[in-house]
Coordinates of C-alpha atoms and ligand atoms in Angstrom, one line a residue:
M25 CA 0.1 0.1 -0.2
S26 CA 0.6 3.7 -0.3
N27 CA -0.5 6.5 1.2
D28 CA -0.5 10.4 0.7
T29 CA 3.1 11.2 2.0
G30 CA 4.7 9.3 -0.6
R31 CA 5.4 6.0 2.1
L32 CA 5.1 2.5 0.4
V33 CA 4.8 -0.2 2.2
V34 CA 4.7 -3.9 1.9
D35 CA 3.9 -6.0 4.9
P36 CA 4.2 -8.9 5.1
V37 CA 7.1 -9.8 2.2
T38 CA 5.4 -12.8 1.5
R39 CA 7.2 -16.2 -0.2
I40 CA 10.0 -15.7 3.0
E41 CA 10.9 -16.9 6.4
G42 CA 9.0 -14.5 9.2
H43 CA 7.6 -11.6 9.7
L44 CA 9.3 -8.6 7.6
R45 CA 7.6 -5.2 6.5
I46 CA 9.4 -2.9 4.5
E47 CA 8.7 0.3 4.1
A48 CA 10.2 2.3 0.8
Q49 CA 9.9 6.9 1.4
L50 CA 9.5 7.2 -2.5
N51 CA 10.4 10.3 -4.6
G52 CA 7.9 10.3 -7.3
D53 CA 8.7 6.9 -8.5
V54 CA 12.7 6.4 -6.9
I55 CA 13.1 5.2 -3.6
E56 CA 14.7 7.7 -1.2
Q57 CA 15.2 5.6 1.6
A58 CA 14.0 2.4 2.7
Y59 CA 13.1 0.8 6.1
S60 CA 13.3 -3.1 7.1
S61 CA 11.6 -4.2 10.6
G62 CA 11.1 -7.3 11.9
T63 CA 7.5 -6.8 13.0
M64 CA 7.2 -10.5 15.4
V65 CA 9.1 -11.1 18.5
R66 CA 9.6 -14.6 19.7
G67 CA 12.5 -16.7 20.1
L68 CA 14.9 -18.7 22.2
E69 CA 18.0 -16.9 23.2
I70 CA 17.2 -16.0 26.7
I71 CA 16.1 -19.7 28.0
L72 CA 19.1 -21.2 27.7
R73 CA 20.2 -19.1 30.5
G74 CA 21.3 -21.2 33.6
R75 CA 20.7 -24.7 31.2
D76 CA 24.0 -27.2 31.3
P77 CA 26.0 -26.0 28.0
R78 CA 25.3 -29.4 26.3
D79 CA 22.1 -29.0 26.1
A80 CA 21.9 -25.7 24.2
W81 CA 22.3 -26.8 20.8
A82 CA 18.7 -28.4 20.9
F83 CA 17.0 -25.4 22.3
A84 CA 19.2 -22.9 19.8
Q85 CA 18.2 -25.4 16.4
R86 CA 14.7 -24.6 16.9
I87 CA 15.7 -21.0 16.2
C88 CA 14.4 -21.5 12.9
G89 CA 13.0 -24.9 10.9
V90 CA 14.6 -23.6 7.9
C91 CA 18.5 -23.1 8.0
T92 CA 17.5 -26.3 10.0
L93 CA 20.6 -27.1 11.9
V94 CA 22.9 -24.6 11.9
H95 CA 22.0 -23.0 14.9
G96 CA 22.5 -26.4 16.4
M97 CA 26.0 -26.2 15.0
A98 CA 26.7 -23.0 16.0
S99 CA 26.2 -23.3 19.5
V100 CA 28.5 -27.3 20.0
R101 CA 30.9 -24.9 18.5
S102 CA 30.6 -22.3 20.8
V103 CA 30.8 -25.0 23.6
E104 CA 34.3 -26.7 22.1
D105 CA 35.2 -22.9 21.4
A106 CA 35.0 -22.5 25.3
L107 CA 36.1 -25.3 26.1
R108 CA 39.1 -25.8 23.6
A109 CA 37.1 -29.4 23.1
P110 CA 38.3 -30.6 19.8
I111 CA 37.0 -33.2 17.4
P112 CA 37.6 -36.0 15.9
P113 CA 38.7 -36.2 11.9
N114 CA 35.5 -37.8 11.3
A115 CA 33.1 -35.9 12.6
Q116 CA 34.5 -33.0 11.5
A117 CA 33.5 -34.4 7.7
I118 CA 30.2 -35.6 8.6
R119 CA 29.6 -31.8 10.1
N120 CA 31.1 -30.5 7.0
L121 CA 28.9 -32.6 4.9
M122 CA 25.4 -31.6 7.1
I123 CA 26.5 -28.2 6.3
A124 CA 27.3 -28.5 2.9
A125 CA 24.1 -30.1 2.0
Q126 CA 22.3 -27.6 3.8
Y127 CA 23.6 -25.1 1.1
V128 CA 22.8 -27.3 -1.7
H129 CA 18.8 -28.0 -0.1
D130 CA 17.9 -24.3 0.9
H131 CA 19.8 -22.4 -2.3
V132 CA 17.7 -24.7 -4.6
M133 CA 14.4 -24.4 -3.1
H134 CA 14.9 -20.9 -2.3
F135 CA 15.5 -19.9 -6.0
Y136 CA 13.0 -22.1 -7.3
H137 CA 10.6 -21.7 -5.0
L138 CA 11.1 -18.3 -2.8
H139 CA 13.0 -15.8 -5.3
A140 CA 12.3 -17.2 -9.1
L141 CA 8.4 -15.9 -9.3
D142 CA 10.0 -12.2 -9.0
W143 CA 11.5 -13.2 -12.8
V144 CA 9.4 -15.5 -13.8
D145 CA 5.5 -15.2 -14.9
V146 CA 3.9 -18.1 -14.4
V147 CA 0.5 -16.8 -16.1
S148 CA 3.0 -16.3 -19.3
A149 CA 4.1 -19.8 -19.4
L150 CA 0.8 -21.1 -20.7
N151 CA 1.7 -19.4 -23.8
A152 CA 4.6 -21.3 -24.5
D153 CA 4.9 -23.7 -27.6
P154 CA 6.1 -26.7 -25.3
K155 CA 8.2 -28.1 -28.7
A156 CA 10.0 -24.5 -28.8
T157 CA 10.4 -24.9 -25.0
S158 CA 12.0 -28.5 -25.5
E159 CA 14.7 -27.2 -27.7
L160 CA 15.2 -24.4 -25.6
A161 CA 15.9 -26.5 -22.0
Q162 CA 17.8 -29.3 -24.3
S163 CA 20.4 -26.3 -25.8
I164 CA 21.1 -24.9 -22.6
S165 CA 21.3 -28.1 -20.5
P166 CA 21.4 -32.5 -20.8
Y167 CA 18.9 -32.7 -18.2
A168 CA 16.5 -35.6 -19.3
K169 CA 12.9 -33.9 -18.2
S170 CA 13.0 -31.7 -21.1
S171 CA 10.8 -33.4 -24.0
P172 CA 7.7 -30.9 -25.8
G173 CA 5.9 -33.8 -24.0
H174 CA 6.7 -33.0 -20.6
F175 CA 6.5 -29.4 -20.9
A176 CA 2.9 -30.5 -22.6
D177 CA 2.4 -31.7 -20.0
V178 CA 3.5 -29.2 -17.4
Q179 CA 1.6 -26.6 -19.4
R180 CA -1.5 -28.7 -18.9
R181 CA -1.4 -28.6 -15.2
V182 CA -0.2 -25.1 -14.5
K183 CA -3.3 -24.5 -16.9
A184 CA -5.8 -26.1 -14.6
L185 CA -4.7 -24.2 -12.1
V186 CA -5.2 -20.7 -13.3
E187 CA -8.8 -21.8 -14.9
S188 CA -9.5 -22.8 -11.6
G189 CA -8.9 -19.6 -10.0
Q190 CA -7.5 -20.9 -7.2
L191 CA -3.3 -20.7 -8.7
G192 CA -2.3 -22.4 -4.4
I193 CA 1.6 -22.4 -4.5
F194 CA 1.9 -20.0 -7.2
A195 CA -1.3 -17.3 -5.8
N196 CA -0.3 -14.0 -4.7
A197 CA 2.5 -12.5 -6.8
Y198 CA 2.3 -9.4 -9.8
W199 CA 1.7 -11.5 -12.6
G200 CA 1.3 -9.7 -15.8
H201 CA 3.9 -6.7 -14.8
P202 CA 5.9 -5.2 -17.2
G203 CA 8.6 -6.0 -15.4
Y204 CA 8.6 -9.9 -16.3
K205 CA 11.2 -9.9 -18.8
L206 CA 11.2 -14.0 -20.1
P207 CA 9.8 -15.5 -23.0
P208 CA 7.0 -17.8 -22.8
E209 CA 8.8 -20.6 -23.3
A210 CA 11.9 -19.7 -20.2
N211 CA 8.6 -19.4 -18.3
L212 CA 7.3 -22.9 -18.9
M213 CA 11.1 -24.4 -18.7
A214 CA 11.4 -22.7 -15.2
V215 CA 7.9 -23.7 -14.2
S216 CA 8.8 -27.4 -14.9
H217 CA 12.1 -27.1 -13.0
Y218 CA 10.2 -25.1 -10.2
L219 CA 7.8 -28.5 -9.6
D220 CA 11.0 -30.7 -9.6
A221 CA 12.8 -28.9 -7.2
L222 CA 9.9 -29.7 -5.2
Q223 CA 10.2 -33.9 -5.7
W224 CA 14.2 -33.4 -5.3
Q225 CA 14.5 -31.7 -2.6
R226 CA 12.4 -34.3 -0.8
E227 CA 14.7 -36.8 -1.9
V228 CA 18.3 -35.3 -0.8
V229 CA 17.1 -33.8 2.4
Q230 CA 17.8 -37.5 3.4
L231 CA 21.6 -37.2 3.8
H232 CA 20.2 -35.4 7.6
A233 CA 18.4 -37.7 8.8
I234 CA 21.2 -40.6 7.8
F235 CA 23.2 -37.7 9.8
G236 CA 21.9 -36.8 11.8
G237 CA 18.4 -39.0 12.6
R238 CA 16.2 -36.6 11.2
N239 CA 15.2 -33.8 9.3
P240 CA 14.4 -30.8 10.0
H241 CA 16.7 -30.5 13.3
P242 CA 19.5 -33.7 12.8
N243 CA 20.9 -34.4 16.5
F244 CA 24.4 -33.0 17.7
V245 CA 27.0 -34.0 19.9
V246 CA 29.0 -31.6 22.0
G247 CA 32.6 -33.3 20.9
G248 CA 31.4 -34.7 17.6
V249 CA 28.5 -36.3 15.6
P250 CA 26.4 -39.0 17.3
S251 CA 26.7 -41.4 15.3
P252 CA 28.5 -44.2 15.5
I253 CA 30.6 -45.8 12.2
D254 CA 30.7 -49.2 11.8
L255 CA 30.2 -50.8 8.4
N256 CA 29.0 -53.8 9.3
S257 CA 26.4 -53.0 11.8
D258 CA 23.0 -52.4 11.4
S259 CA 21.8 -49.6 13.9
A260 CA 25.3 -47.4 12.6
L261 CA 26.3 -45.6 9.9
N262 CA 27.6 -48.9 7.9
A263 CA 27.9 -49.3 4.0
K264 CA 24.8 -49.4 2.7
R265 CA 24.3 -45.8 4.5
L266 CA 27.5 -44.2 3.3
G267 CA 26.2 -45.7 0.1
Q268 CA 22.8 -44.0 0.1
V269 CA 25.3 -40.4 0.9
A270 CA 27.0 -40.6 -1.9
E271 CA 23.9 -41.4 -4.0
V272 CA 22.7 -38.2 -2.7
I273 CA 25.6 -36.2 -3.4
A274 CA 25.4 -37.9 -7.2
S275 CA 22.1 -36.4 -7.0
M276 CA 22.5 -32.6 -5.5
R277 CA 25.8 -32.2 -7.8
R278 CA 23.8 -33.3 -11.1
F279 CA 20.8 -31.2 -10.2
V280 CA 22.8 -27.9 -9.5
D281 CA 24.8 -28.6 -12.8
E282 CA 22.1 -29.6 -15.1
V283 CA 19.4 -27.5 -13.8
Y284 CA 20.1 -25.1 -11.2
V285 CA 23.1 -23.4 -12.9
P286 CA 22.3 -23.4 -16.6
D287 CA 18.7 -21.6 -14.9
T288 CA 20.4 -19.0 -13.2
L289 CA 22.1 -18.0 -16.5
A290 CA 19.8 -19.0 -19.0
I291 CA 17.4 -16.0 -16.8
A292 CA 19.8 -13.5 -15.7
G293 CA 20.3 -13.1 -19.1
F294 CA 17.2 -11.9 -19.7
Y295 CA 17.7 -9.1 -16.1
K296 CA 21.2 -7.5 -17.0
D297 CA 19.9 -4.4 -16.1
W298 CA 20.0 -5.7 -12.7
G299 CA 23.8 -6.2 -12.3
A300 CA 23.6 -2.4 -12.2
Q301 CA 21.4 -1.8 -9.4
G302 CA 20.6 -3.1 -5.5
E303 CA 24.0 -4.0 -4.0
G304 CA 24.0 -0.6 -1.2
L305 CA 26.9 -1.2 1.3
G306 CA 29.9 -2.1 -0.3
N307 CA 31.4 -3.8 2.6
F308 CA 31.0 -7.7 3.2
A309 CA 32.2 -9.8 5.5
V310 CA 32.4 -13.2 6.0
F311 CA 33.3 -15.6 9.0
G312 CA 34.8 -18.3 7.7
D313 CA 33.4 -22.6 7.4
F314 CA 34.5 -25.6 6.6
P315 CA 37.6 -26.6 9.0
Q316 CA 40.1 -28.6 7.4
G317 CA 41.2 -29.3 11.2
Q318 CA 39.6 -28.0 14.2
M319 CA 37.5 -24.3 14.3
W320 CA 40.0 -22.5 16.1
E321 CA 42.5 -23.1 12.9
P322 CA 40.7 -20.4 10.7
E323 CA 43.6 -20.6 8.3
K324 CA 42.3 -24.2 7.0
F325 CA 38.9 -23.2 6.3
L326 CA 37.8 -23.9 2.9
I327 CA 35.8 -20.9 3.1
P328 CA 37.7 -18.2 4.2
R329 CA 37.3 -15.0 6.7
G330 CA 37.7 -12.1 6.2
V331 CA 36.7 -8.9 5.8
I332 CA 35.8 -6.5 2.7
L333 CA 35.6 -2.7 2.3
N334 CA 33.9 -0.6 0.1
R335 CA 34.4 -3.1 -1.9
N336 CA 37.7 -3.5 -2.4
L337 CA 39.3 -6.9 -2.8
N338 CA 42.7 -6.0 -3.1
D339 CA 43.0 -5.3 1.1
I340 CA 41.1 -8.1 2.8
Q341 CA 40.8 -7.0 6.7
D342 CA 41.4 -10.0 9.4
F343 CA 37.6 -10.8 11.2
D344 CA 37.8 -11.6 14.6
P345 CA 35.3 -12.9 16.5
A346 CA 36.1 -12.2 19.8
D347 CA 37.6 -8.9 19.4
A348 CA 35.4 -7.0 21.5
S349 CA 35.9 -3.6 18.8
Q350 CA 35.4 -5.3 16.2
V351 CA 31.2 -6.8 16.6
Q352 CA 29.1 -5.1 18.3
E353 CA 25.2 -4.8 18.4
F354 CA 23.6 -1.6 18.5
V355 CA 19.4 -1.2 19.6
K356 CA 19.1 2.0 18.9
H357 CA 16.2 1.9 16.7
S358 CA 15.7 -1.4 18.1
W359 CA 12.6 -1.9 20.4
Y360 CA 15.7 -3.0 23.3
E361 CA 16.9 -1.3 26.2
Y362 CA 20.4 -1.7 27.2
S363 CA 22.0 -0.6 30.5
G364 CA 24.4 1.3 29.1
G365 CA 21.9 3.5 27.6
K366 CA 20.3 3.6 24.0
D367 CA 23.4 4.9 21.8
A368 CA 25.5 1.8 23.7
G369 CA 27.3 -0.6 21.8
L370 CA 27.6 -4.4 23.0
H371 CA 30.1 -7.4 22.2
P372 CA 27.8 -10.6 22.5
W373 CA 29.6 -12.1 25.3
D374 CA 28.8 -8.5 27.3
G375 CA 25.1 -9.0 24.9
E376 CA 21.7 -7.5 26.6
T377 CA 18.6 -8.8 26.1
T378 CA 15.5 -6.3 27.6
L379 CA 12.9 -6.1 25.2
R380 CA 10.3 -3.1 25.1
Y381 CA 7.7 -2.3 22.5
N382 CA 6.9 1.2 22.5
G383 CA 5.9 1.7 19.0
P384 CA 2.3 2.3 17.7
K385 CA -0.5 -0.4 18.1
P386 CA -1.4 -2.1 15.2
P387 CA -2.9 -1.5 12.3
Y388 CA -0.4 1.5 11.7
Q389 CA 0.1 3.7 8.7
Q390 CA 3.9 4.0 9.3
L391 CA 6.2 3.0 11.2
P392 CA 8.1 6.1 13.5
V393 CA 11.1 5.2 12.0
E394 CA 13.2 8.3 13.7
Q395 CA 12.7 6.2 17.4
E396 CA 12.5 2.5 17.2
Y397 CA 10.7 0.7 14.7
S398 CA 12.4 -3.2 14.5
W399 CA 12.7 -6.5 16.7
L400 CA 16.1 -6.1 15.3
K401 CA 19.3 -5.5 16.8
S402 CA 21.7 -4.0 14.5
P403 CA 25.5 -5.8 14.9
R404 CA 28.1 -3.9 13.1
W405 CA 31.6 -4.9 12.3
R406 CA 34.4 -1.8 13.9
G407 CA 31.0 0.1 13.6
Q408 CA 30.4 -0.9 10.0
A409 CA 27.2 -1.8 8.1
I410 CA 28.1 -4.9 6.7
E411 CA 26.6 -7.7 4.4
V412 CA 26.7 -11.3 5.0
G413 CA 26.0 -14.5 2.7
P414 CA 26.5 -16.1 -0.6
L415 CA 27.9 -12.6 -1.8
A416 CA 30.2 -12.4 0.3
R417 CA 31.7 -15.7 0.6
C418 CA 31.8 -15.0 -3.7
L419 CA 33.5 -12.2 -2.9
M420 CA 36.3 -13.4 -0.6
L421 CA 37.0 -17.1 -2.9
Y422 CA 37.5 -14.9 -5.6
A423 CA 39.7 -12.2 -3.7
K424 CA 41.8 -15.2 -1.8
G425 CA 42.1 -16.8 -5.2
H426 CA 39.9 -20.1 -5.3
E427 CA 40.0 -21.7 -8.9
Q428 CA 37.2 -22.6 -9.1
T429 CA 35.4 -19.9 -8.1
K430 CA 37.3 -17.1 -10.3
E431 CA 36.5 -19.4 -13.2
L432 CA 32.7 -20.0 -12.4
V433 CA 32.8 -16.0 -12.1
N434 CA 34.7 -15.0 -15.0
M435 CA 32.1 -17.9 -17.4
T436 CA 29.4 -15.7 -16.0
L437 CA 30.0 -12.5 -16.7
S438 CA 31.6 -13.2 -19.7
K439 CA 29.0 -15.3 -20.7
L440 CA 25.7 -12.5 -19.4
E441 CA 28.6 -9.5 -21.1
V442 CA 28.5 -7.8 -17.9
P443 CA 31.8 -6.1 -15.9
I444 CA 32.8 -7.2 -12.7
E445 CA 30.7 -4.8 -11.1
A446 CA 28.0 -6.8 -11.9
L447 CA 28.5 -8.5 -8.9
F448 CA 27.8 -6.1 -6.8
S449 CA 24.3 -6.3 -7.6
T450 CA 21.0 -8.0 -6.7
L451 CA 21.9 -10.2 -9.8
G452 CA 25.2 -10.3 -8.7
R453 CA 24.1 -12.0 -5.5
T454 CA 21.4 -14.3 -7.5
A455 CA 23.7 -15.5 -9.5
A456 CA 26.8 -16.1 -6.3
R457 CA 24.4 -18.1 -4.1
T458 CA 24.2 -20.7 -7.7
L459 CA 27.8 -19.9 -8.0
E460 CA 28.8 -21.2 -4.7
T461 CA 25.9 -23.7 -4.4
K462 CA 27.8 -25.6 -7.4
I463 CA 31.5 -25.0 -5.4
I464 CA 29.9 -26.3 -2.1
A465 CA 27.8 -29.6 -4.0
D466 CA 31.4 -30.7 -5.6
M467 CA 33.6 -30.0 -3.2
M468 CA 30.8 -32.7 -0.8
Q469 CA 32.3 -35.5 -3.2
G470 CA 36.0 -34.6 -1.5
I471 CA 34.7 -34.2 2.0
F472 CA 33.2 -37.9 1.7
D473 CA 36.1 -39.3 -0.8
G474 CA 37.9 -38.1 2.6
L475 CA 35.8 -39.4 5.2
I476 CA 35.9 -43.1 3.1
A477 CA 39.5 -42.9 3.2
N478 CA 39.8 -42.6 6.8
V479 CA 37.0 -45.2 7.6
K480 CA 39.0 -47.1 5.5
A481 CA 42.5 -46.6 7.4
G482 CA 40.5 -48.0 10.5
D483 CA 39.6 -44.5 12.1
T484 CA 36.3 -44.9 12.6
K485 CA 36.3 -42.4 15.8
T486 CA 33.3 -39.8 15.7
F487 CA 33.1 -38.7 19.2
N488 CA 35.9 -37.3 22.0
A489 CA 34.6 -38.0 25.3
D490 CA 37.9 -35.8 27.2
K491 CA 35.8 -32.5 27.9
W492 CA 32.6 -34.4 28.3
E493 CA 32.4 -34.3 32.2
P494 CA 32.2 -30.6 33.7
R495 CA 34.9 -32.0 36.3
S496 CA 37.1 -31.2 33.6
W497 CA 35.9 -27.6 32.9
P498 CA 37.6 -24.2 33.8
A499 CA 35.3 -22.3 36.9
S500 CA 34.7 -20.0 33.4
A501 CA 34.6 -19.8 30.2
R502 CA 33.9 -17.7 27.1
G503 CA 33.5 -19.4 23.7
V504 CA 32.0 -18.2 20.1
G505 CA 30.7 -21.1 17.5
V506 CA 31.3 -19.3 14.2
M507 CA 29.5 -20.9 11.3
E508 CA 28.4 -19.7 7.3
A509 CA 25.1 -20.7 7.2
P510 CA 23.5 -20.3 3.8
R511 CA 22.4 -16.9 4.6
G512 CA 25.2 -15.5 6.2
G513 CA 27.4 -15.8 8.8
L514 CA 26.4 -16.8 11.9
L515 CA 27.8 -16.5 15.2
H516 CA 27.1 -18.2 19.2
Y517 CA 28.3 -16.5 21.9
I518 CA 28.3 -18.4 25.6
V519 CA 29.5 -17.5 28.9
I520 CA 29.9 -20.2 30.9
D521 CA 30.1 -20.1 34.8
G522 CA 30.1 -23.4 37.4
G523 CA 29.4 -25.3 34.2
R524 CA 26.0 -23.8 33.3
I525 CA 25.3 -21.1 31.2
A526 CA 25.9 -17.4 32.2
N527 CA 25.0 -15.3 28.8
Y528 CA 24.3 -16.1 25.1
Q529 CA 24.0 -14.8 22.5
A530 CA 23.2 -15.5 18.8
V531 CA 24.2 -13.2 15.7
V532 CA 22.4 -14.2 13.1
P533 CA 22.7 -14.1 9.2
S534 CA 19.6 -12.2 8.5
T535 CA 19.9 -9.5 11.5
W536 CA 23.5 -8.3 10.0
N537 CA 21.1 -7.5 6.6
A538 CA 17.8 -6.9 7.6
G539 CA 18.5 -4.8 11.0
P540 CA 17.2 -1.5 11.1
R541 CA 19.7 2.3 11.1
D542 CA 23.0 2.2 14.1
P543 CA 22.7 4.8 16.2
K544 CA 24.7 6.6 13.5
G545 CA 22.4 7.2 11.6
Q546 CA 23.5 4.4 9.2
P547 CA 21.5 1.6 7.3
G548 CA 21.6 -2.1 7.4
A549 CA 22.4 -4.0 4.2
Y550 CA 18.5 -4.1 3.2
E551 CA 17.8 -0.2 3.7
A552 CA 20.9 0.3 1.7
A553 CA 19.9 -2.0 -1.5
L554 CA 16.7 -0.7 -1.9
K555 CA 17.8 3.1 -2.0
G556 CA 17.4 4.3 -6.0
H557 CA 14.9 2.0 -7.0
R558 CA 12.8 2.8 -9.6
L559 CA 9.5 1.4 -9.1
E560 CA 8.1 1.0 -12.6
V561 CA 4.4 0.3 -11.5
P562 CA 4.7 1.7 -7.9
K563 CA 1.3 0.0 -6.8
Q564 CA 2.7 -3.8 -7.6
P565 CA 6.7 -3.3 -6.0
L566 CA 8.2 -5.8 -7.9
E567 CA 11.4 -4.4 -7.5
I568 CA 11.3 -4.0 -4.0
L569 CA 10.6 -7.8 -4.2
R570 CA 13.6 -8.9 -6.2
T571 CA 16.4 -7.0 -4.1
I572 CA 15.1 -8.0 -1.0
H573 CA 14.7 -12.0 -1.8
S574 CA 18.0 -11.7 -3.5
F575 CA 19.1 -11.6 0.3
D576 CA 17.0 -14.7 1.1
P577 CA 15.3 -13.4 4.5
C578 CA 14.7 -15.1 7.3
L579 CA 12.8 -12.9 10.3
A580 CA 12.4 -16.7 12.4
C581 CA 16.4 -16.3 12.3
A582 CA 16.7 -12.8 12.9
V583 CA 14.6 -11.9 15.8
H584 CA 15.5 -15.0 18.2
V585 CA 14.7 -13.6 22.0
T586 CA 12.6 -14.2 24.8
D587 CA 12.1 -13.0 28.1
P588 CA 10.5 -15.3 30.8
E589 CA 12.8 -14.5 33.8
Q590 CA 10.2 -11.5 33.9
G591 CA 6.8 -13.7 33.7
E592 CA 5.9 -12.2 30.4
L593 CA 7.2 -11.7 27.0
V594 CA 6.8 -8.2 26.7
K595 CA 5.8 -4.9 27.9
V596 CA 4.3 -3.1 25.2
H597 CA 3.5 0.8 25.7
V598 CA 1.0 2.4 23.2
S599 CA 0.9 5.7 22.7
G600 CA -2.3 6.5 23.4
G601 CA -1.4 5.4 27.2
E602 CA -2.6 1.8 27.3
S603 CA -0.5 -1.2 27.8
Y604 CA -1.7 -4.7 26.9
Ligands
NFE730 NI1 16.0 -19.4 9.4 FE1 19.4 -18.4 9.0 C1 20.3 -19.3 7.5 C2 20.5 -18.9 10.1 S1 19.1 -16.7 8.8 S2 17.8 -19.1 8.4 O1 20.8 -19.2 6.8 O2 21.1 -18.3 11.2 O3 19.9 -15.3 8.5
MG731 MG1 20.6 -12.4 19.0

């Protein structure tokens, strides 16, 4: 909706996880300022206080059901970091495979089921010629499901949906918007792959169940993984199960190579203008992941750590999550209070979570953006707003000379005939997600082969009990669990006192990206990215969806706090004087 003050409101933004509101201040049809607000508070952070650190992962993992394992992983890593508890090589390999599987699963789902319909017009697919669609599909990929009969069948199914007046999974988009540029055949091909991806994701997610007992929310243990390896046992990771893992990896790589990568390139070719807008900050951070040793050896990460400022790929800054001058969270424009006042920035080991809603009572026209307007905090790196996620990782791999990344990025740029600056854009962000999926899917093969070789050499250890007993722990300890979640760098900070959790703070990817302005007035990544967008049809702000979806928002992850100690979730102060 838009009102007479030129404020355009998109609330809720759909095809994301959680509750996000975007307000855009328009000057004519151009976005002059944008504001990102997490509108629902929920969560798990403070209920961890007082608990056994070895149990924390099971609670923390419930922060999100999309990135189904990352908060469990970050949590066990935070405890292992605090205790300097090493894990066996097999456990590291299994964890790496599980993280990689999360990426491949999550990114494919995001592309087809959450983002594609910003670029693909389902209704236009009805006008496609199935034979021409088949020719198009076969010209870009050897993928098997590409016969004229197959596409005619898909078209019939979509037609039945459209004629029923109930688009179901395809409802609520701006069909017919002039911003849709794909020819009908490309639309039909993409819709067909949308349906294939639904089927595919159900099968490949089995990898988590094989290693972690189930999905979503597979099991973990501090000190390793809870799955014993015994090639000859029915109740352990045996030859049959490892064979299934090999099949899943092959299926992932096939779908990425034959469907996801070619589709991304084909669709991007019609949207090259999106390679020149939608980036915003120019600052990117990668905390690093896929350890080849222990987590406290970041120099051995396959995805390297570092910070890029002002798009400068030649001068990578060091990142240290334990340094209180580097990572801080601010609440100036958030519905929280700090004991040190609204301008303070707190390192997460000293983090505070005190909720105070004093915003307008819903339904409201617009948010008081000069005051508080979001349930997200504003994390900053050395005071700077930064973007995290696939684009940051792709840039970091590229900047650090990773050969496959350089080849893939250069291939993409030359195919699309766009300059390297096009990486810094909405299109670049979406393409980076595809390219990193390819890199990570390929990487899985090497990790898996390494695991098998190690097992064949006689090492079946998956759990290290040395630091399991709290008796062996120091009286107090602090740790940070680092990981790269699909949506970006993730940090879980834990303070352990007397064997119990004294403080726990999760600093989550979508908080870096979707957070509000900080005390210096610097916008977060979403807010900066939207600035300057011209809306072709302001009543149908497709452009906002394209750029916001390119980040793959998860507001469930980003707003993850609750306050059970006071027996009430939140005190709501409404400007009219009521409270409820
Ligand atoms: Ni809920 Fe999550 C990922 C984490 S997001 S999806 O990826 O951490 O910010
Ligand atoms: Mg937090």
